CSV table of C-alpha atoms and ligand atoms in Angstrom, one decimal:
chain,number,residue,atom,x,y,z
A,1,MET,CA,-63.9,36.7,-79.4
A,2,THR,CA,-64.3,39.2,-82.5
A,3,GLY,CA,-60.9,40.3,-84.2
A,4,SER,CA,-58.9,37.2,-82.3
A,5,PRO,CA,-56.0,35.9,-84.2
A,6,ASP,CA,-56.1,33.1,-86.2
A,7,LEU,CA,-53.6,30.7,-83.8
A,8,ALA,CA,-53.6,27.5,-85.9
A,9,PRO,CA,-49.8,27.6,-86.9
A,10,LEU,CA,-49.0,28.2,-82.9
A,11,ARG,CA,-51.5,25.2,-82.2
A,12,ALA,CA,-50.0,23.0,-84.8
A,13,ALA,CA,-46.4,23.6,-83.3
A,14,PHE,CA,-47.2,23.3,-79.5
A,15,GLY,CA,-50.6,21.7,-79.3
A,16,THR,CA,-52.2,21.6,-76.0
A,17,ARG,CA,-49.4,23.4,-74.7
A,18,LEU,CA,-50.7,26.7,-76.1
A,19,VAL,CA,-53.4,28.1,-73.3
A,20,THR,CA,-56.0,30.0,-74.9
A,21,GLU,CA,-58.2,30.1,-71.9
A,22,GLY,CA,-58.2,29.8,-68.3
A,23,PRO,CA,-57.1,31.4,-65.2
A,24,GLN,CA,-53.2,31.2,-66.3
A,25,LEU,CA,-54.2,33.1,-69.3
A,26,ASP,CA,-56.3,35.6,-67.4
A,27,ALA,CA,-53.3,36.2,-64.7
A,28,ARG,CA,-51.2,37.7,-67.6
A,29,ALA,CA,-53.5,40.3,-68.2
A,30,ARG,CA,-51.6,42.2,-65.8
A,31,ASP,CA,-48.0,43.0,-64.5
A,32,ALA,CA,-47.5,45.1,-61.1
A,33,SER,CA,-48.4,48.3,-62.9
A,34,ILE,CA,-51.6,50.0,-63.2
A,35,VAL,CA,-51.8,48.8,-66.8
A,36,THR,CA,-54.2,45.6,-67.7
A,37,ARG,CA,-55.1,44.0,-71.0
A,38,PRO,CA,-56.0,40.6,-72.0
A,39,ALA,CA,-53.9,38.2,-74.0
A,40,ALA,CA,-55.0,36.0,-76.9
A,41,ALA,CA,-52.7,32.9,-76.0
A,42,LEU,CA,-50.0,31.9,-73.6
A,43,LEU,CA,-47.2,29.4,-74.0
A,44,PHE,CA,-44.7,28.6,-71.4
A,45,ALA,CA,-41.6,28.3,-73.0
A,46,GLN,CA,-39.4,25.5,-72.0
A,47,SER,CA,-36.4,25.8,-74.1
A,48,THR,CA,-34.4,28.0,-76.4
A,49,ALA,CA,-36.0,26.0,-79.3
A,50,ASP,CA,-39.4,26.8,-78.0
A,51,VAL,CA,-38.8,30.4,-78.2
A,52,ALA,CA,-37.0,30.3,-81.6
A,53,THR,CA,-40.1,28.1,-82.8
A,54,ALA,CA,-42.7,31.0,-81.3
A,55,LEU,CA,-40.6,33.7,-82.6
A,56,ARG,CA,-40.6,32.4,-86.4
A,57,LEU,CA,-44.2,31.5,-86.2
A,58,ALA,CA,-45.0,34.9,-84.4
A,59,ASP,CA,-43.2,36.5,-87.3
A,60,GLU,CA,-44.7,34.9,-90.1
A,61,MET,CA,-48.2,35.2,-88.5
A,62,ARG,CA,-47.4,38.9,-87.5
A,63,LEU,CA,-48.5,38.1,-84.4
A,64,PRO,CA,-47.3,40.2,-81.5
A,65,ILE,CA,-45.6,38.7,-78.5
A,66,VAL,CA,-44.9,39.8,-74.9
A,67,PRO,CA,-42.0,38.0,-73.1
A,68,ARG,CA,-42.6,37.6,-69.8
A,69,GLY,CA,-40.8,36.5,-66.4
A,70,SER,CA,-42.6,36.7,-63.1
A,71,GLY,CA,-44.6,39.7,-64.1
A,72,THR,CA,-43.2,42.2,-61.4
A,73,SER,CA,-42.8,44.9,-63.9
A,74,VAL,CA,-44.3,48.2,-62.7
A,75,THR,CA,-44.6,50.0,-66.2
A,76,GLY,CA,-47.0,47.6,-68.1
A,77,SER,CA,-44.0,46.4,-70.0
A,78,ALA,CA,-45.0,43.0,-69.5
A,79,VAL,CA,-48.9,43.4,-70.4
A,80,PRO,CA,-50.2,42.2,-73.7
A,81,PRO,CA,-50.1,44.1,-76.5
A,82,GLU,CA,-53.4,45.8,-77.8
A,83,GLY,CA,-55.3,43.3,-79.9
A,84,GLY,CA,-54.0,40.4,-77.5
A,85,GLY,CA,-51.0,38.8,-78.9
A,86,LEU,CA,-49.2,36.0,-77.3
A,87,VAL,CA,-47.8,36.1,-73.9
A,88,LEU,CA,-44.1,34.0,-74.0
A,89,ASP,CA,-43.7,33.1,-70.3
A,90,LEU,CA,-40.3,32.4,-69.7
A,91,SER,CA,-40.9,31.6,-65.8
A,92,ARG,CA,-40.5,28.0,-66.4
A,93,MET,CA,-36.8,28.0,-67.9
A,94,GLN,CA,-35.3,28.5,-64.4
A,95,ARG,CA,-32.2,26.1,-64.3
A,96,ILE,CA,-29.0,27.6,-62.9
A,97,LEU,CA,-26.9,26.0,-65.2
A,98,GLU,CA,-23.6,26.9,-63.6
A,99,VAL,CA,-21.9,29.0,-60.9
A,100,ASP,CA,-18.2,28.7,-61.7
A,101,PRO,CA,-15.9,30.1,-59.1
A,102,ASP,CA,-12.7,29.9,-61.3
A,103,ASP,CA,-14.1,32.1,-63.9
A,104,LEU,CA,-16.5,34.1,-61.5
A,105,VAL,CA,-19.6,33.5,-63.6
A,106,ALA,CA,-22.9,32.1,-63.4
A,107,VAL,CA,-24.9,31.0,-66.2
A,108,VAL,CA,-28.6,31.0,-65.9
A,109,GLU,CA,-31.8,30.6,-67.7
A,110,PRO,CA,-34.1,33.6,-67.7
A,111,GLY,CA,-36.7,32.2,-65.4
A,112,VAL,CA,-34.5,32.1,-62.4
A,113,LEU,CA,-35.4,34.1,-59.6
A,114,THR,CA,-32.9,36.9,-58.7
A,115,ALA,CA,-32.7,35.8,-54.8
A,116,ASP,CA,-32.0,32.0,-56.0
A,117,LEU,CA,-29.1,33.3,-57.8
A,118,ARG,CA,-27.7,35.4,-55.0
A,119,ARG,CA,-28.4,32.4,-52.8
A,120,ALA,CA,-26.8,29.8,-55.2
A,121,ALA,CA,-23.6,32.4,-55.4
A,122,ALA,CA,-23.4,32.9,-51.7
A,123,ALA,CA,-23.3,29.0,-51.5
A,124,GLN,CA,-19.9,29.4,-53.1
A,125,ARG,CA,-19.1,32.6,-51.3
A,126,LEU,CA,-19.9,34.3,-54.3
A,127,PHE,CA,-21.8,37.6,-54.9
A,128,TYR,CA,-24.4,38.6,-57.4
A,129,PRO,CA,-25.0,42.1,-56.6
A,130,PRO,CA,-28.1,43.3,-58.1
A,131,ASP,CA,-30.8,43.4,-55.7
A,132,PRO,CA,-34.2,44.8,-56.7
A,133,ALA,CA,-36.4,45.1,-53.6
A,134,SER,CA,-38.6,42.4,-55.6
A,135,LEU,CA,-35.7,40.1,-55.8
A,136,GLU,CA,-37.5,37.2,-54.1
A,137,THR,CA,-40.2,37.3,-57.0
A,138,SER,CA,-38.5,39.1,-60.0
A,139,SER,CA,-36.6,36.8,-62.5
A,140,ILE,CA,-33.6,37.3,-64.0
A,141,GLY,CA,-34.8,37.7,-67.6
A,142,GLY,CA,-37.0,40.6,-66.4
A,143,ASN,CA,-34.0,42.1,-64.4
A,144,LEU,CA,-32.0,42.1,-67.8
A,145,ALA,CA,-35.0,43.5,-69.7
A,146,THR,CA,-35.2,46.2,-67.6
A,147,ASN,CA,-31.7,47.1,-66.4
A,148,ALA,CA,-33.2,46.6,-63.2
A,149,GLY,CA,-31.0,48.1,-60.0
A,150,GLY,CA,-32.0,47.9,-56.7
A,151,ALA,CA,-30.4,49.3,-53.1
A,152,SER,CA,-26.8,47.9,-53.9
A,153,GLY,CA,-26.7,50.2,-57.0
A,154,LEU,CA,-24.5,52.7,-55.1
A,155,LYS,CA,-21.6,50.5,-55.1
A,156,TYR,CA,-22.1,47.7,-57.4
A,157,GLY,CA,-24.2,49.1,-60.3
A,158,THR,CA,-27.1,47.7,-62.0
A,159,THR,CA,-27.9,44.3,-63.9
A,160,ARG,CA,-26.3,45.6,-67.1
A,161,ASP,CA,-23.0,45.8,-65.0
A,162,TYR,CA,-23.2,42.2,-64.4
A,163,VAL,CA,-23.6,40.8,-68.2
A,164,SER,CA,-20.7,39.1,-69.8
A,165,ALA,CA,-22.8,37.2,-72.6
A,166,LEU,CA,-26.2,36.5,-73.5
A,167,GLU,CA,-28.0,34.1,-75.6
A,168,VAL,CA,-31.0,36.1,-77.5
A,169,VAL,CA,-33.9,34.8,-80.0
A,170,VAL,CA,-34.8,37.3,-82.4
A,171,PRO,CA,-37.8,37.7,-84.6
A,172,GLY,CA,-37.8,35.4,-87.5
A,173,GLY,CA,-36.5,32.7,-84.8
A,174,ALA,CA,-32.5,33.2,-85.2
A,175,VAL,CA,-30.5,32.3,-82.1
A,176,LEU,CA,-27.9,35.3,-81.3
A,177,ARG,CA,-25.0,34.5,-78.8
A,178,THR,CA,-23.1,37.4,-77.9
A,179,GLY,CA,-20.4,38.4,-75.5
A,180,ALA,CA,-18.1,35.9,-73.9
A,181,ARG,CA,-16.9,34.6,-70.6
A,182,THR,CA,-13.8,36.8,-70.3
A,183,VAL,CA,-13.5,39.5,-67.9
A,184,LYS,CA,-12.5,41.7,-70.4
A,185,ASN,CA,-13.9,42.3,-74.0
A,186,ALA,CA,-12.8,44.4,-76.8
A,187,THR,CA,-13.9,42.5,-79.7
A,188,GLY,CA,-16.5,44.1,-81.6
A,189,TYR,CA,-19.8,45.9,-80.5
A,190,ALA,CA,-20.9,45.4,-77.1
A,191,LEU,CA,-24.4,43.6,-78.4
A,192,ALA,CA,-25.2,41.9,-75.2
A,193,GLN,CA,-25.7,45.3,-73.6
A,194,LEU,CA,-27.7,46.5,-76.2
A,195,PHE,CA,-30.6,44.0,-75.1
A,196,VAL,CA,-30.0,44.9,-71.6
A,197,GLY,CA,-33.0,47.7,-70.9
A,198,SER,CA,-34.6,46.7,-74.0
A,199,GLU,CA,-38.0,45.9,-72.3
A,200,GLY,CA,-38.8,43.1,-74.7
A,201,THR,CA,-38.8,44.9,-77.9
A,202,LEU,CA,-35.6,43.5,-79.7
A,203,GLY,CA,-35.2,39.9,-78.8
A,204,VAL,CA,-35.9,37.3,-76.1
A,205,ILE,CA,-33.2,36.4,-73.9
A,206,THR,CA,-33.0,32.6,-73.1
A,207,ALA,CA,-29.6,32.4,-71.4
A,208,ALA,CA,-27.0,34.8,-69.4
A,209,THR,CA,-23.5,34.6,-68.3
A,210,LEU,CA,-23.3,36.7,-65.4
A,211,ARG,CA,-20.3,38.1,-63.7
A,212,LEU,CA,-19.7,37.3,-60.0
A,213,LEU,CA,-17.9,38.9,-57.1
A,214,PRO,CA,-16.2,37.6,-54.1
A,215,LEU,CA,-19.0,37.7,-51.2
A,216,PRO,CA,-18.1,40.5,-48.9
A,217,THR,CA,-17.4,39.1,-45.5
A,218,ALA,CA,-19.0,41.8,-43.3
A,219,GLU,CA,-22.1,44.1,-43.6
A,220,ARG,CA,-22.9,46.6,-41.0
A,221,THR,CA,-26.0,49.2,-41.1
A,222,VAL,CA,-26.9,52.7,-39.6
A,223,LEU,CA,-30.1,53.7,-39.4
A,224,ALA,CA,-30.4,57.6,-39.0
A,225,GLY,CA,-33.5,59.7,-38.3
A,226,PHE,CA,-34.0,63.4,-39.3
A,227,ASP,CA,-36.8,65.7,-38.5
A,228,ALA,CA,-37.3,66.7,-42.3
A,229,VAL,CA,-36.9,64.9,-45.7
A,230,GLU,CA,-34.8,67.5,-46.9
A,231,ALA,CA,-32.2,67.1,-43.9
A,232,ALA,CA,-32.1,63.4,-44.4
A,233,ALA,CA,-31.4,63.8,-48.1
A,234,ALA,CA,-28.7,66.4,-47.3
A,235,PHE,CA,-27.0,64.0,-44.9
A,236,VAL,CA,-26.7,61.5,-48.0
A,237,GLY,CA,-24.8,64.5,-49.7
A,238,ARG,CA,-22.4,64.5,-46.8
A,239,VAL,CA,-21.8,60.8,-46.8
A,240,LEU,CA,-21.0,61.1,-50.3
A,241,ALA,CA,-18.6,63.8,-50.1
A,242,ALA,CA,-16.6,62.3,-47.3
A,243,GLY,CA,-15.3,59.7,-49.6
A,244,LEU,CA,-17.2,56.6,-48.1
A,245,LEU,CA,-18.7,54.2,-50.5
A,246,PRO,CA,-21.7,52.4,-48.7
A,247,ALA,CA,-23.3,49.4,-50.7
A,248,SER,CA,-26.6,51.2,-50.0
A,249,LEU,CA,-27.7,54.6,-48.9
A,250,GLU,CA,-31.6,54.5,-48.6
A,251,LEU,CA,-34.0,57.3,-47.5
A,252,MET,CA,-37.9,56.4,-46.4
A,253,ASP,CA,-40.2,59.3,-45.3
A,254,ARG,CA,-42.5,58.9,-42.1
A,255,ARG,CA,-45.4,57.4,-44.2
A,256,ALA,CA,-42.8,54.6,-45.9
A,257,VAL,CA,-41.7,53.7,-42.7
A,258,GLU,CA,-45.1,53.6,-41.1
A,259,ALA,CA,-46.4,51.3,-43.9
A,260,ALA,CA,-43.1,49.1,-43.9
A,261,SER,CA,-43.4,48.6,-40.1
A,262,ARG,CA,-47.0,47.4,-40.3
A,263,ILE,CA,-45.4,44.4,-42.6
A,264,VAL,CA,-42.1,44.4,-40.6
A,265,PRO,CA,-43.1,45.5,-37.0
A,266,GLY,CA,-40.5,47.2,-35.0
A,267,ALA,CA,-37.9,46.8,-37.7
A,268,LEU,CA,-37.2,50.3,-38.2
A,269,MET,CA,-36.6,51.0,-34.5
A,270,GLY,CA,-40.5,51.5,-34.0
A,271,ASP,CA,-40.2,54.7,-33.0
A,272,ALA,CA,-37.7,56.0,-35.6
A,273,ALA,CA,-39.8,58.2,-37.7
A,274,PRO,CA,-43.1,59.2,-36.0
A,275,SER,CA,-42.3,61.9,-33.1
A,276,ALA,CA,-44.0,64.9,-34.1
A,277,GLN,CA,-47.7,64.6,-35.4
A,278,ASP,CA,-47.8,65.5,-39.0
A,279,GLY,CA,-44.2,65.7,-39.0
A,280,ASP,CA,-41.8,65.3,-42.2
A,281,GLU,CA,-39.4,62.9,-40.7
A,282,ALA,CA,-37.5,60.6,-42.8
A,283,ILE,CA,-34.8,57.9,-42.0
A,284,VAL,CA,-31.8,56.9,-44.0
A,285,LEU,CA,-30.6,53.4,-44.1
A,286,CYS,CA,-27.0,53.2,-45.0
A,287,ARG,CA,-25.2,49.6,-45.3
A,288,LEU,CA,-21.3,49.2,-45.5
A,289,ASP,CA,-19.9,46.2,-46.6
A,290,GLY,CA,-16.4,44.6,-46.9
A,291,THR,CA,-14.1,43.0,-44.2
A,292,GLU,CA,-15.1,43.0,-40.8
A,293,LEU,CA,-12.4,46.0,-39.6
A,294,GLY,CA,-13.4,48.0,-42.9
A,295,ALA,CA,-17.2,47.7,-42.4
A,296,THR,CA,-16.8,48.3,-38.9
A,297,GLU,CA,-15.1,51.6,-39.2
A,298,ALA,CA,-16.9,52.7,-42.0
A,299,GLN,CA,-20.3,52.2,-39.9
A,300,GLU,CA,-18.6,54.2,-37.0
A,301,ALA,CA,-17.8,57.0,-39.5
A,302,VAL,CA,-21.1,57.2,-40.7
A,303,ALA,CA,-22.9,57.5,-37.4
A,304,ASP,CA,-20.7,60.1,-36.3
A,305,MET,CA,-21.3,61.9,-39.4
A,306,ALA,CA,-25.2,61.3,-38.6
A,307,ARG,CA,-24.9,62.9,-35.3
A,308,THR,CA,-22.8,66.0,-36.4
A,309,SER,CA,-25.5,66.4,-39.2
A,310,GLY,CA,-28.3,66.8,-36.7
A,311,ALA,CA,-29.7,63.5,-36.8
A,312,ARG,CA,-32.4,63.0,-34.3
A,313,LEU,CA,-31.8,59.4,-33.9
A,314,VAL,CA,-28.8,57.0,-34.6
A,315,HIS,CA,-29.2,53.5,-34.2
A,316,LEU,CA,-27.0,50.6,-35.0
A,317,PRO,CA,-28.5,47.0,-35.0
A,318,HIS,CA,-27.5,44.7,-32.0
A,319,ASP,CA,-27.3,41.7,-34.3
A,320,ARG,CA,-27.7,40.2,-37.8
A,321,ALA,CA,-31.1,39.1,-37.3
A,322,GLU,CA,-32.1,42.8,-36.3
A,323,GLU,CA,-30.1,44.0,-39.5
A,324,ASP,CA,-31.8,41.5,-41.8
A,325,ARG,CA,-35.2,42.7,-40.2
A,326,MET,CA,-34.4,46.2,-41.0
A,327,TRP,CA,-33.7,45.7,-44.8
A,328,ALA,CA,-36.7,43.5,-45.0
A,329,ALA,CA,-38.7,46.6,-43.8
A,330,ARG,CA,-37.3,48.4,-46.6
A,331,ARG,CA,-38.0,45.8,-49.1
A,332,ALA,CA,-41.7,45.9,-48.0
A,333,VAL,CA,-42.5,49.5,-48.4
A,334,THR,CA,-43.9,48.6,-52.1
A,335,PRO,CA,-46.4,45.8,-50.9
A,336,ALA,CA,-46.9,47.7,-47.8
A,337,LEU,CA,-48.3,50.9,-49.7
A,338,GLU,CA,-50.3,48.7,-51.9
A,339,GLN,CA,-52.1,47.5,-48.7
A,340,ALA,CA,-52.6,50.8,-47.3
A,341,SER,CA,-53.9,52.8,-50.2
A,342,PRO,CA,-56.9,51.6,-53.0
A,343,ALA,CA,-54.2,52.2,-55.9
A,344,ARG,CA,-50.6,53.6,-56.1
A,345,LEU,CA,-48.2,55.0,-58.7
A,346,GLY,CA,-44.8,54.0,-57.9
A,347,GLU,CA,-42.2,56.0,-59.9
A,348,ASP,CA,-38.7,55.8,-60.5
A,349,VAL,CA,-37.0,59.2,-61.2
A,350,VAL,CA,-33.5,59.5,-61.2
A,351,VAL,CA,-31.2,62.9,-60.8
A,352,PRO,CA,-27.5,63.8,-60.6
A,353,ARG,CA,-26.4,63.1,-57.2
A,354,SER,CA,-26.0,66.8,-56.6
A,355,ARG,CA,-29.6,67.3,-57.3
A,356,ILE,CA,-31.3,64.9,-54.5
A,357,VAL,CA,-32.2,67.8,-52.3
A,358,ALA,CA,-33.7,69.7,-55.0
A,359,MET,CA,-35.7,66.8,-56.2
A,360,VAL,CA,-37.0,66.0,-52.9
A,361,GLY,CA,-38.2,69.4,-52.8
A,362,ARG,CA,-39.7,69.3,-56.1
A,363,ILE,CA,-41.6,66.2,-55.1
A,364,ARG,CA,-43.0,67.9,-52.1
A,365,GLU,CA,-44.0,70.6,-53.9
A,366,ILE,CA,-45.9,68.5,-56.5
A,367,ALA,CA,-47.7,66.7,-53.7
A,368,ARG,CA,-48.9,70.0,-52.4
A,369,GLN,CA,-49.8,71.7,-55.6
A,370,ARG,CA,-51.8,68.4,-56.9
A,371,ARG,CA,-53.0,67.7,-53.5
A,372,LEU,CA,-52.0,64.4,-53.4
A,373,THR,CA,-50.1,62.0,-51.0
A,374,ILE,CA,-46.8,61.1,-52.5
A,375,VAL,CA,-44.5,59.0,-50.1
A,376,ILE,CA,-41.0,59.5,-51.0
A,377,PHE,CA,-38.5,56.4,-50.3
A,378,GLY,CA,-35.7,54.8,-52.5
A,379,HIS,CA,-32.2,54.6,-53.3
A,380,VAL,CA,-31.0,58.4,-52.6
A,381,GLY,CA,-27.4,57.7,-52.7
A,382,ASP,CA,-27.9,56.9,-56.6
A,383,GLY,CA,-30.4,59.8,-57.0
A,384,ASN,CA,-32.9,57.3,-57.7
A,385,LEU,CA,-36.3,58.0,-55.9
A,386,HIS,CA,-39.5,56.3,-55.9
A,387,PRO,CA,-41.9,59.0,-55.3
A,388,SER,CA,-45.2,56.8,-54.9
A,389,ILE,CA,-48.5,58.7,-55.4
A,390,LEU,CA,-51.5,57.3,-53.4
A,391,PHE,CA,-54.9,57.7,-55.2
A,392,ASP,CA,-58.4,56.2,-55.4
A,393,PRO,CA,-58.9,54.8,-58.9
A,394,VAL,CA,-62.7,55.3,-58.6
A,395,ASP,CA,-62.2,59.0,-58.1
A,396,ARG,CA,-62.0,60.4,-61.3
A,397,ASP,CA,-60.7,63.8,-60.1
A,398,GLN,CA,-57.8,62.5,-58.2
A,399,VAL,CA,-57.0,59.9,-61.1
A,400,SER,CA,-56.4,63.0,-63.4
A,401,ARG,CA,-54.4,65.0,-60.5
A,402,MET,CA,-52.4,61.6,-60.1
A,403,ARG,CA,-51.5,61.7,-64.0
A,404,ALA,CA,-50.7,65.2,-64.0
A,405,ALA,CA,-48.5,64.9,-60.7
A,406,ALA,CA,-46.5,61.6,-62.6
A,407,SER,CA,-46.0,64.1,-65.2
A,408,ASP,CA,-44.8,66.8,-63.0
A,409,LEU,CA,-42.5,64.2,-61.5
A,410,PHE,CA,-40.8,63.3,-64.7
A,411,THR,CA,-40.7,67.0,-66.1
A,412,ALA,CA,-38.8,68.0,-62.5
A,413,ALA,CA,-36.3,65.2,-63.0
A,414,LEU,CA,-35.7,66.4,-66.7
A,415,GLU,CA,-35.2,69.8,-65.6
A,416,LEU,CA,-32.6,68.8,-62.9
A,417,GLY,CA,-30.9,66.7,-65.6
A,418,GLY,CA,-32.2,63.4,-64.8
A,419,LEU,CA,-34.4,60.8,-66.1
A,420,PRO,CA,-38.0,59.3,-65.8
A,421,SER,CA,-36.6,55.9,-65.2
A,422,GLY,CA,-33.6,54.7,-63.1
A,423,GLU,CA,-34.3,51.2,-62.8
A,424,HIS,CA,-37.9,50.2,-63.5
A,425,GLY,CA,-37.9,51.2,-67.4
A,426,ILE,CA,-40.4,53.1,-69.5
A,427,GLY,CA,-42.9,50.5,-70.7
A,428,GLU,CA,-46.2,51.7,-71.7
A,429,LEU,CA,-46.8,54.2,-68.7
A,430,LYS,CA,-43.9,56.8,-69.5
A,431,LYS,CA,-43.4,56.1,-73.4
A,432,ASP,CA,-44.1,59.4,-74.3
A,433,PHE,CA,-41.4,60.9,-72.6
A,434,LEU,CA,-38.8,59.2,-74.2
A,435,PRO,CA,-38.3,61.9,-76.7
A,436,LEU,CA,-37.8,64.4,-73.7
A,437,ALA,CA,-35.1,62.2,-72.2
A,438,VAL,CA,-33.3,60.9,-75.1
A,439,ASP,CA,-31.6,63.0,-77.7
A,440,PRO,CA,-33.5,63.0,-81.1
A,441,VAL,CA,-30.5,61.6,-83.1
A,442,ALA,CA,-30.1,58.6,-80.7
A,443,LEU,CA,-34.1,58.1,-80.7
A,444,GLU,CA,-33.9,57.6,-84.3
A,445,LEU,CA,-31.0,55.4,-83.7
A,446,MET,CA,-32.9,53.4,-81.5
A,447,ARG,CA,-35.8,53.1,-84.0
A,448,SER,CA,-33.5,51.9,-86.8
A,449,LEU,CA,-32.3,49.3,-84.3
A,450,LYS,CA,-35.8,48.4,-83.7
A,451,THR,CA,-36.7,47.9,-87.3
A,452,LEU,CA,-33.5,46.2,-88.4
A,453,LEU,CA,-34.1,43.5,-85.6
A,454,ASP,CA,-38.1,43.2,-85.7
A,455,PRO,CA,-39.0,44.5,-89.3
A,456,HIS,CA,-42.6,43.3,-88.5
A,457,GLY,CA,-42.8,44.9,-85.3
A,458,ILE,CA,-44.1,41.6,-83.4
A,459,LEU,CA,-41.8,42.4,-80.2
A,460,ASN,CA,-43.9,44.1,-77.6
A,461,PRO,CA,-45.5,46.7,-79.8
A,462,GLY,CA,-46.9,49.8,-78.0
A,463,LYS,CA,-44.1,49.8,-75.5
A,464,LEU,CA,-41.1,52.0,-75.0
A,465,PHE,CA,-41.4,54.0,-77.9
A,466,PRO,CA,-43.6,57.2,-78.1
A,467,ASP,CA,-46.7,56.9,-79.9
A,468,GLY,CA,-48.8,59.6,-78.0
A,469,ARG,CA,-51.1,57.0,-76.2
A,470,SER,CA,-49.0,56.7,-72.9
A,471,PRO,CA,-51.4,56.8,-69.9
A,472,ILE,CA,-49.1,59.5,-68.7
A,473,GLN,CA,-48.6,62.6,-70.9
A,474,PRO,CA,-46.3,65.2,-70.8
A,475,GLN,CA,-48.2,68.6,-69.9
A,476,ARG,CA,-48.5,71.6,-72.5
A,477,ARG,CA,-46.5,74.2,-70.7
B,1,LAC,C1,-37.9,49.6,-54.5
B,1,LAC,C2,-38.6,49.0,-56.0
B,1,LAC,C3,-40.0,49.9,-55.8
B,1,LAC,O1,-36.7,50.0,-54.5
B,1,LAC,O2,-37.7,49.6,-56.9
B,1,LAC,O3,-38.5,49.2,-53.4
B,2,ZN,ZN1,-35.9,50.7,-56.4
């Protein structure tokens, strides 16, 4: 391959562990986004020492590195940089080192799958709240790198809120341990939090000490069906204003329900959404957790509120199995839409809660104007929606309308006081929107921090920072 980097120093250090051809390398040309690009080499890190060696050599060689967990990024943040570079795959560092009920922390390696950590904690009646929809396949390292959220964000916040301490390797190979195992920490800058959401541009996380909570003893769910997406969104506002704090408040429009129902049939009442042809129906799924008594009372209150808010249908699951199927269906929306359309751009806008109804209206207007199907679902209680644009990648006109619609979505979120990403990150797709979303002085500080930690720019170049080359561009107005 012309222009391929000289990998001799890495080969000398890692021998045949350095993969330079074959299906494993090829598979790492993509993440779960629409961006793909081949890598020059792949290394499965097995220890912090491996990561330190790789970062020292890459820094000397000026070789770009993309750290990677299980590759579920939807923004291109885990795709190799231009010119190839090294994929540093952390998925084999997957030990849960500790789950400590006395300190209420878990210590994990970055390749641990989110659901595995949640199960290990639950086995000791403990709770790791962040629950990205991809939790069975996404890894903690990637969750940290993107500040992943999920359906529990409303009550429990996002990954960042659970970080007590991190071990991070920075370019040059130095190992930084920052944070502590304590509940409180007023001892210097919150450096661990700086790496959370940095999308592999500042350092490579090799271990994390994460906070745990006691496991709630009960969960209750309400499904409420409405005749219009706007009515469903307005109901959410009423629940939040009533002083209730559900663990999850999720919205799914008719298309999202139909798609999910193909993977988990009947879970959403089968008849929950489609009634009128061509309708704009939507459902809200609300999960209340806590004690048996508290969760049941809250469930009744939400159900009553749905009935008095014009819900066409209010359903409470009969048992835990039915409830689990409802939430499995919610998590299946993304894979279901992938099956249902030749291609899809799943977005991640977030607005202040008071602007949720307005954002839903803007999404529907953009779909009409750009003549595209945009499926609406997401963590509506957090103001975090995943408008998903369906398109055909071989239809150039559709692709260009898809890009314009994505740009419109980000612009609308910004105009409503929100952001282009609530929980997926910026990656490569949205990097040119960063200057519109971040204050110029703050952006300059971000650049300075990047240069300080990564002076040769080897860590995930071409991601997060604007360079005029993101697939989705701000529209000139
Ligand atoms: C979800 C992913 C797309 O919430 O974040 O399903
Ligand atoms: Zn989500």
